[in-house]
XYZ file of C-alpha atoms in Angstrom:
577
model
C 0.000 0.000 0.000
C 2.841 2.419 0.812
C 6.643 2.442 0.867
C 8.441 4.316 3.642
C 11.865 5.572 2.598
C 14.795 7.480 4.040
C 15.821 10.908 2.768
C 18.393 9.123 0.588
C 15.680 7.030 -1.036
C 16.360 3.676 0.658
C 13.223 1.670 1.529
C 12.822 1.202 5.270
C 9.612 -0.842 5.185
C 6.338 -1.157 3.312
C 2.761 -1.105 4.550
C 0.998 -4.118 3.070
C -2.555 -5.477 3.037
C -4.260 -8.616 1.839
C -6.953 -11.254 2.159
C -6.481 -14.596 3.900
C -8.721 -17.620 3.454
C -8.114 -20.699 5.602
C -9.957 -24.011 5.106
C -10.571 -25.676 8.457
C -12.121 -29.068 9.209
C -15.881 -29.032 9.675
C -17.110 -32.539 10.362
C -16.352 -34.649 7.292
C -15.879 -31.530 5.160
C -13.967 -28.273 5.340
C -15.195 -24.706 5.838
C -13.614 -21.532 4.445
C -12.951 -18.540 6.710
C -11.839 -15.259 5.128
C -10.394 -12.128 6.715
C -8.743 -8.838 5.783
C -5.085 -8.419 6.745
C -2.878 -5.392 7.266
C 0.753 -5.109 8.351
C 4.283 -4.460 7.116
C 7.154 -5.953 5.116
C 10.869 -5.256 5.700
C 13.392 -5.460 2.836
C 15.243 -8.294 4.619
C 12.213 -10.473 3.809
C 10.380 -10.401 7.159
C 6.651 -9.712 7.069
C 3.829 -9.504 9.571
C 0.103 -9.325 8.851
C -2.621 -8.907 11.469
C -6.249 -9.917 10.998
C -8.486 -6.814 10.753
C -11.909 -8.210 9.928
C -13.296 -11.750 9.557
C -16.331 -12.498 7.430
C -17.162 -15.183 9.983
C -14.795 -15.693 12.923
C -13.014 -19.074 12.856
C -13.672 -21.539 15.704
C -10.318 -20.733 17.317
C -8.680 -17.332 17.603
C -6.378 -16.534 14.680
C -4.839 -13.063 14.906
C -2.780 -13.153 11.699
C 0.561 -14.485 10.547
C 4.248 -13.665 10.527
C 7.059 -15.076 8.482
C 9.469 -14.503 5.632
C 9.178 -13.827 1.914
C 11.579 -15.744 -0.355
C 11.434 -14.433 -3.953
C 13.298 -17.487 -5.275
C 11.584 -20.180 -3.224
C 14.840 -21.704 -1.992
C 16.316 -21.948 -5.480
C 13.196 -23.291 -7.200
C 12.441 -20.027 -9.019
C 8.935 -19.597 -7.550
C 8.309 -17.065 -4.791
C 6.963 -18.343 -1.501
C 6.176 -17.241 2.050
C 6.507 -19.325 5.178
C 6.287 -18.863 8.924
C 3.809 -19.143 11.767
C 0.123 -18.406 12.205
C -0.784 -16.284 15.216
C -3.090 -18.884 16.751
C -3.101 -20.915 19.938
C -0.355 -23.310 18.803
C 1.699 -21.111 16.423
C 0.795 -23.398 13.491
C 3.328 -23.421 10.677
C 2.389 -22.326 7.170
C 3.998 -22.419 3.754
C 2.515 -20.987 0.546
C 3.725 -20.774 -3.062
C 2.902 -17.854 -5.337
C 0.196 -18.676 -7.941
C 1.017 -16.778 -11.129
C -2.449 -17.112 -12.706
C -4.406 -15.938 -9.693
C -1.884 -13.202 -8.959
C -2.340 -11.808 -12.443
C -6.094 -11.530 -11.856
C -5.882 -9.943 -8.387
C -7.647 -6.597 -8.013
C -4.672 -4.656 -6.678
C -6.547 -1.339 -6.746
C -9.144 -2.713 -4.341
C -6.553 -4.203 -2.007
C -4.649 -0.923 -1.770
C -7.834 1.098 -1.220
C -8.836 2.185 2.282
C -12.517 1.669 1.429
C -13.517 -1.789 2.612
C -16.920 -3.317 3.120
C -18.048 -3.339 6.741
C -20.666 -1.999 9.115
C -19.364 1.584 8.728
C -20.611 2.407 5.236
C -23.544 3.340 3.030
C -26.246 0.731 2.344
C -28.995 1.073 -0.256
C -32.037 -1.148 -0.247
C -35.648 -1.441 0.899
C -37.414 -0.878 4.185
C -40.814 -2.387 5.036
C -42.933 -1.183 7.934
C -45.668 -3.285 9.459
C -48.721 -3.496 7.175
C -47.114 -1.158 4.606
C -45.494 -1.751 1.208
C -41.674 -1.744 0.879
C -40.028 1.654 0.333
C -36.607 2.626 -0.952
C -34.084 3.530 1.744
C -30.472 4.582 2.278
C -28.675 3.935 5.570
C -25.276 5.456 6.378
C -23.577 3.944 9.429
C -20.533 5.422 11.134
C -18.471 4.119 14.025
C -17.212 7.036 16.160
C -14.494 6.456 18.803
C -15.677 3.880 21.308
C -17.967 0.925 20.744
C -21.071 2.783 19.611
C -22.631 3.236 16.200
C -24.323 6.243 14.605
C -26.685 6.147 11.657
C -28.430 8.468 9.208
C -31.368 6.905 7.352
C -33.243 8.296 4.361
C -36.591 6.716 3.493
C -38.732 7.432 0.432
C -42.386 7.537 1.401
C -45.249 7.652 -1.126
C -46.841 11.077 -1.638
C -49.266 12.841 -3.939
C -46.589 13.500 -6.566
C -44.495 10.355 -6.116
C -41.996 9.132 -3.563
C -40.623 11.794 -1.212
C -37.418 11.531 0.829
C -37.145 12.084 4.591
C -34.018 11.721 6.735
C -33.597 10.896 10.421
C -30.685 10.050 12.722
C -30.046 6.979 14.860
C -27.625 5.783 17.501
C -26.835 2.378 18.935
C -24.196 -0.335 19.132
C -23.332 -3.878 18.063
C -24.264 -6.465 20.660
C -21.099 -8.580 20.344
C -23.071 -11.543 18.977
C -23.208 -10.483 15.327
C -26.292 -8.241 15.607
C -26.291 -4.444 15.489
C -28.938 -2.165 17.009
C -29.714 1.390 15.907
C -32.310 3.335 17.891
C -34.199 6.350 16.530
C -32.777 9.696 17.629
C -34.596 12.487 15.729
C -35.602 13.744 12.296
C -32.853 15.557 10.394
C -35.251 16.914 7.774
C -38.836 18.117 8.161
C -40.801 15.062 9.359
C -43.696 13.637 7.323
C -47.087 14.925 8.374
C -49.058 12.702 10.750
C -46.259 10.120 10.846
C -47.136 7.306 13.229
C -44.871 5.212 15.439
C -41.600 7.007 14.727
C -39.876 5.122 17.557
C -40.306 1.901 15.584
C -38.093 3.167 12.752
C -34.854 1.727 14.096
C -32.646 -0.990 12.618
C -32.022 -4.364 14.205
C -29.925 -6.435 11.828
C -26.988 -8.577 10.843
C -24.093 -7.930 8.481
C -23.064 -10.485 5.862
C -19.589 -9.779 4.463
C -18.020 -11.026 1.226
C -14.434 -9.879 1.578
C -13.266 -11.577 -1.616
C -15.674 -9.381 -3.621
C -15.401 -6.427 -1.184
C -19.127 -6.172 -0.636
C -21.629 -6.640 2.148
C -25.341 -6.876 2.867
C -27.367 -6.014 5.920
C -30.676 -7.716 6.693
C -33.173 -7.349 9.509
C -32.887 -9.684 12.465
C -35.668 -10.618 14.882
C -35.661 -8.745 18.169
C -36.618 -10.168 21.525
C -37.583 -8.966 24.955
C -37.983 -5.233 25.503
C -36.503 -4.436 22.061
C -39.204 -6.227 20.113
C -41.766 -3.377 19.888
C -39.084 -0.927 18.694
C -38.037 -2.934 15.647
C -41.129 -3.722 13.608
C -39.771 -2.997 10.096
C -37.942 -5.453 7.867
C -35.063 -4.332 5.657
C -32.322 -5.503 3.341
C -29.630 -3.384 1.730
C -26.324 -3.672 -0.135
C -23.086 -1.843 0.651
C -22.256 0.934 -1.836
C -18.494 1.275 -2.432
C -18.652 4.687 -4.126
C -20.825 6.386 -1.491
C -18.957 4.654 1.327
C -15.745 6.328 0.143
C -17.194 9.673 1.326
C -19.354 9.008 4.374
C -19.518 12.625 5.514
C -20.430 13.849 2.025
C -23.214 11.265 1.813
C -24.556 12.276 5.238
C -24.511 15.955 4.231
C -26.510 15.122 1.095
C -29.024 13.122 3.138
C -29.514 15.986 5.590
C -29.959 18.554 2.801
C -33.004 16.736 1.417
C -36.050 18.972 1.334
C -34.119 22.255 1.496
C -36.457 23.919 -1.007
C -39.487 22.781 0.977
C -37.836 24.017 4.178
C -37.289 27.451 2.619
C -40.942 27.620 1.565
C -42.084 26.613 5.063
C -39.901 29.318 6.620
C -41.367 31.932 4.271
C -44.901 30.888 5.224
C -43.941 31.030 8.910
C -42.584 34.558 8.542
C -45.870 35.676 6.986
C -47.850 33.961 9.722
C -45.850 35.700 12.485
C -46.834 39.140 11.200
C -50.494 38.517 12.072
C -50.131 36.112 15.020
C -52.010 37.561 18.026
C -50.272 37.622 21.431
C -51.610 35.317 24.107
C -51.943 38.208 26.619
C -52.241 41.961 26.160
C -49.988 44.435 27.924
C -51.340 46.472 30.838
C -52.056 50.176 30.347
C -51.465 50.760 34.057
C -47.681 50.553 33.732
C -45.233 52.626 31.693
C -44.244 51.079 28.398
C -41.487 52.286 26.113
C -41.199 51.424 22.440
C -38.766 49.020 20.844
C -37.126 51.992 19.142
C -36.541 53.679 22.516
C -34.744 50.663 23.973
C -32.619 50.215 20.851
C -30.671 53.225 22.170
C -29.442 51.142 25.126
C -26.418 48.864 24.965
C -27.377 46.404 27.728
C -30.831 44.806 27.976
C -30.772 44.306 31.752
C -32.100 47.787 32.575
C -35.033 47.300 30.172
C -35.662 43.832 31.571
C -36.075 45.230 35.089
C -38.200 48.143 33.871
C -40.501 45.845 31.866
C -40.657 43.358 34.760
C -39.371 40.470 32.695
C -36.916 39.070 35.251
C -37.096 35.559 36.626
C -36.760 33.916 40.025
C -33.527 34.495 42.001
C -32.489 37.309 39.680
C -30.278 38.612 42.488
C -27.830 35.772 41.715
C -27.120 37.189 38.249
C -23.855 39.155 38.163
C -25.014 41.512 35.390
C -28.115 42.328 37.421
C -25.980 43.018 40.489
C -23.857 45.511 38.503
C -26.914 47.272 37.110
C -28.560 47.434 40.542
C -25.479 48.952 42.233
C -25.106 51.436 39.389
C -28.786 52.415 39.750
C -28.520 52.972 43.516
C -25.416 55.145 43.083
C -26.974 57.090 40.195
C -30.164 57.727 42.192
C -28.108 59.042 45.130
C -26.275 61.427 42.818
C -29.119 62.573 40.550
C -32.239 62.440 42.734
C -31.297 63.032 46.388
C -34.516 65.002 46.941
C -36.557 61.903 46.033
C -35.044 59.655 48.706
C -37.397 58.681 51.562
C -37.008 60.457 54.888
C -35.565 57.352 56.542
C -32.873 56.795 53.905
C -29.416 55.720 54.996
C -25.916 56.912 54.124
C -23.484 54.083 53.370
C -19.722 54.578 53.152
C -18.253 52.556 50.278
C -14.604 51.739 49.634
C -13.476 50.604 46.204
C -10.103 49.604 44.796
C -9.176 51.991 41.998
C -5.880 50.313 41.056
C -3.817 47.289 42.055
C -0.220 46.342 41.245
C 1.373 42.982 42.068
C 5.158 42.572 41.885
C 7.391 39.589 42.513
C 9.764 39.755 45.484
C 13.139 39.049 43.910
C 14.665 38.218 47.312
C 12.165 35.442 47.933
C 13.674 31.943 48.192
C 11.679 28.760 47.786
C 11.594 26.661 50.932
C 13.126 29.440 53.017
C 10.788 32.433 52.946
C 7.059 32.113 53.652
C 4.847 31.826 50.567
C 3.016 35.036 51.435
C 6.179 37.060 50.846
C 6.729 35.857 47.306
C 4.465 38.537 45.816
C 3.854 42.063 47.021
C 0.576 43.801 46.195
C 0.086 47.543 46.215
C -3.443 48.880 45.877
C -5.069 52.304 45.763
C -8.507 52.766 47.294
C -11.176 55.452 47.153
C -13.992 56.063 49.622
C -17.346 57.718 48.922
C -20.801 57.940 50.467
C -24.010 56.672 48.884
C -27.416 57.756 50.208
C -30.042 55.106 49.529
C -33.472 53.815 50.374
C -33.024 51.756 53.542
C -34.747 48.818 51.816
C -31.806 48.611 49.403
C -28.956 48.712 51.952
C -28.496 44.993 52.694
C -28.623 43.926 49.046
C -26.333 46.761 47.975
C -23.735 45.647 50.542
C -24.085 42.021 49.436
C -23.713 42.819 45.741
C -20.931 45.354 46.243
C -18.902 42.846 48.295
C -19.501 40.090 45.748
C -18.531 42.265 42.777
C -15.343 43.398 44.546
C -14.373 39.994 45.947
C -11.100 38.210 45.016
C -13.122 35.702 42.998
C -14.738 38.432 40.917
C -11.333 40.046 40.413
C -9.927 36.742 39.140
C -12.840 36.348 36.721
C -12.205 39.845 35.388
C -8.490 39.119 35.030
C -9.232 35.880 33.165
C -11.735 37.633 30.890
C -9.315 40.491 30.235
C -6.567 38.002 29.325
C -8.553 36.757 26.317
C -7.974 38.404 22.916
C -9.770 41.748 23.092
C -10.818 40.905 26.662
C -9.772 44.161 28.284
C -11.897 46.171 25.861
C -14.886 43.883 26.483
C -14.606 44.036 30.287
C -14.192 47.810 30.347
C -16.763 48.274 27.586
C -19.400 46.263 29.477
C -18.974 48.406 32.596
C -19.063 51.598 30.550
C -22.218 50.419 28.765
C -24.054 49.975 32.070
C -22.985 53.424 33.273
C -23.927 55.058 29.951
C -27.331 53.351 29.864
C -28.054 54.487 33.417
C -27.074 58.087 32.613
C -29.441 58.041 29.632
C -32.361 56.715 31.678
C -31.890 59.348 34.413
C -31.581 62.073 31.778
C -34.892 60.962 30.211
C -36.905 60.370 33.404
C -37.044 62.643 36.493
C -36.863 61.072 39.948
C -40.603 61.455 40.648
C -41.763 60.357 37.201
C -43.921 57.256 36.806
C -41.113 55.593 34.820
C -38.554 56.123 37.614
C -41.005 54.963 40.277
C -41.699 51.854 38.205
C -37.993 51.074 37.812
C -37.380 51.630 41.535
C -40.249 49.359 42.554
C -39.165 46.572 40.177
C -35.585 46.738 41.479
C -36.950 46.369 45.003
C -39.068 43.396 43.950
C -36.199 41.739 42.064
C -33.710 41.899 44.962
C -36.336 40.417 47.297
C -37.258 37.653 44.824
C -40.828 38.897 44.491
C -42.916 39.099 41.287
C -42.480 42.292 39.286
C -45.221 44.883 38.959
C -46.132 43.388 35.598
C -46.155 39.812 36.905
C -48.280 40.799 39.915
C -50.751 42.877 37.892
C -50.005 46.089 39.801
C -50.195 49.700 38.567
C -48.220 52.960 38.701
C -50.104 56.262 38.829
C -49.572 58.359 35.719
C -48.215 55.436 33.709
C -50.399 55.786 30.622
C -49.394 59.430 30.110
C -45.702 58.490 30.020
C -46.067 55.445 27.766
C -44.995 55.687 24.139
C -47.648 55.564 21.434
C -48.204 52.933 18.732
C -46.801 50.099 20.869
C -47.188 46.417 20.046
C -50.108 45.018 22.045
C -48.394 41.940 23.515
C -47.561 41.723 27.201
C -43.913 40.775 26.597
C -41.481 42.908 24.617
C -38.508 40.552 24.405
C -37.827 36.814 24.378
C -36.335 36.714 27.886
C -39.507 38.245 29.391
C -41.786 35.552 28.027
C -39.326 32.782 28.908
C -38.988 33.917 32.521
C -42.758 34.340 32.828
C -43.337 30.759 31.650
C -40.960 29.229 34.187
C -42.318 31.389 37.003
C -45.857 30.211 36.235
C -44.670 26.605 36.000
C -43.131 26.855 39.480
C -46.314 28.471 40.793
C -48.475 25.712 39.306
C -46.309 22.886 40.635
C -44.246 24.249 43.558
C -43.327 20.792 44.830
C -41.549 19.887 41.595
C -40.404 23.281 40.292
C -40.653 25.701 43.221
C -37.361 25.000 44.999
C -34.286 27.171 44.520
C -32.393 24.643 42.377
C -35.116 24.355 39.738
C -35.512 27.995 38.732
C -34.481 28.580 35.125
C -33.454 32.232 35.192
C -29.836 31.513 34.222
C -31.003 29.415 31.252
C -33.402 32.138 30.090
C -30.683 34.794 30.359
C -28.201 32.709 28.338
C -30.800 31.870 25.698
C -31.627 35.570 25.402
C -27.936 36.387 24.876
C -27.602 33.764 22.139
C -30.830 34.747 20.408
C -29.954 38.435 20.535
C -28.024 37.801 17.338
C -29.871 34.706 16.070
C -33.473 35.986 16.274
C -35.092 38.975 14.668
C -37.087 41.278 16.931
C -40.269 39.999 15.241
C -39.314 36.423 16.153
C -38.550 37.439 19.748
C -41.937 39.111 20.097
C -43.730 36.122 18.527
C -42.141 33.491 20.807
C -42.235 35.641 23.963
C -45.978 36.196 23.696
C -46.907 32.525 23.811
C -43.745 30.824 25.014
C -45.381 27.560 26.010
C -47.144 26.876 22.706
C -44.666 28.506 20.331
C -41.176 28.017 21.757
C -41.333 25.105 24.184
C -41.619 22.599 21.269
C -38.351 24.012 19.869
C -36.666 22.984 23.129
C -37.697 19.380 22.453
C -37.076 16.988 19.572
C -37.718 17.848 15.953
C -40.154 14.953 15.749
C -42.432 16.755 18.225
C -42.000 20.279 16.807
C -44.130 21.595 13.913
C -42.116 24.840 13.643
C -39.850 24.821 10.546
C -37.383 27.087 12.398
C -36.364 24.170 14.661
C -33.036 23.519 12.828
C -31.997 27.153 13.206
C -33.170 27.703 16.801
C -32.744 24.382 18.613
C -28.897 24.261 18.614
C -28.806 27.314 20.896
C -31.051 25.448 23.344
C -28.508 22.616 23.552
C -25.663 25.122 23.889
C -27.362 27.133 26.636
C -28.282 24.023 28.649
C -24.704 22.721 28.448
C -23.227 26.061 29.504
C -25.637 26.579 32.405
C -24.987 23.058 33.687
């Protein structure tokens, strides 16, 4: 298959491959056992070949052979090999080169890396219970480990002829000559009203013909708990050409129905324009337009104002930063609006920190604490605040200025462009807060609404919107021509759904470890660039019916946007875990 040479051109060794057939006693007759071999040959004549794949394993273990190649056959002029079989007794072998058969050997096939086996592409027919046979293609791969993966395409009858659909599978061989592939999910839009999708797996056996480099798979009967999952019968033949490019074949299978998918997405976009929201927004609270909030860099301030936060929002670091910035901005801009019993809190912050290595430090001699010397500069200022905010402000301020938070900032700043992102995020919060205070006086309905929702969020209480409360003078300060739905952004509707779920079933979803605020926040971040504002509004205003199916399998989701939106669900879940 390949010669390995030195820089001077001398052959060091050669990679070789072949087929071995041994004829072993079987009662009064003999039985042939064939396997693929692969190994190496050294110019001194030594060779070694290991068994890679048996059509049918022989009755005793035979791992290959090793020996010597003699081009002259000991002076007889006919090449031969001789040596030992790698079996239980190191059986001797001797074989003479057959000129006629050697001339007819398919060398191109032997040197190819494409060999018939369970990893490959199989074309054939697939028959479901009480249905006629249909054409099918099954591509099987064998990722690292003992498992198997499959991608099946079936051609179901339709109004205008057979139509292709593709789904994925996963499973494993059972070690007794049978492979199992269980249904995973549809990879293309599923057929309408398709019944019993779980029974679309493959339970079969592989029949190899290594001398012709081909193979067939056929269905095998299932037993026990597997029986109801493997109703269909199938038979298919290995395709050498398609098997040479497994990934290309899989890509082609998954691209089936792309034109239909595009048409379905276009119809969905038209439908969204006229889809009514599940609930209407209250006129008793201040609402600002989408255009107004587009002027803000961070969505957290809007989320608090619109009351779209979830349970345990006080654990979110971005929220903590926005809250502390709000309290400080209120103290500076609206001191006359503070309640009579407000408190003054003295705050110390580190404005700079420098760490240097002590060059005189000696390992094993000086204490570890003297190895580095840290010099820091601090600033102290006073913040006047509503007494109801004091405890949470202290908690958040300490957390945001803790050594752990400092390490996270250092790690983030160490990434390419990290310093600009860390500083930019803090500046964005400060700029957004300045804009809000410039637009809304301290006694305005908008400022009172923001203040009340901050208070509710830090105490883990429902927002004004979630509790159905009102703010005097709200309607006069609301923008005109607003969308009628209760939720403005995706995160609002997502949080509202999980809050209601916990309220409905507090035993299962009401404890602190089951709240989904972190998941909703991460999904919102991902969809900020992967959803249009129209899509956000559509899904937020009926999250349970419209978006929850996208969080599940494609088989259970009628929305054609599943392929575009579901991957972010998997990503967010993995990151939050």
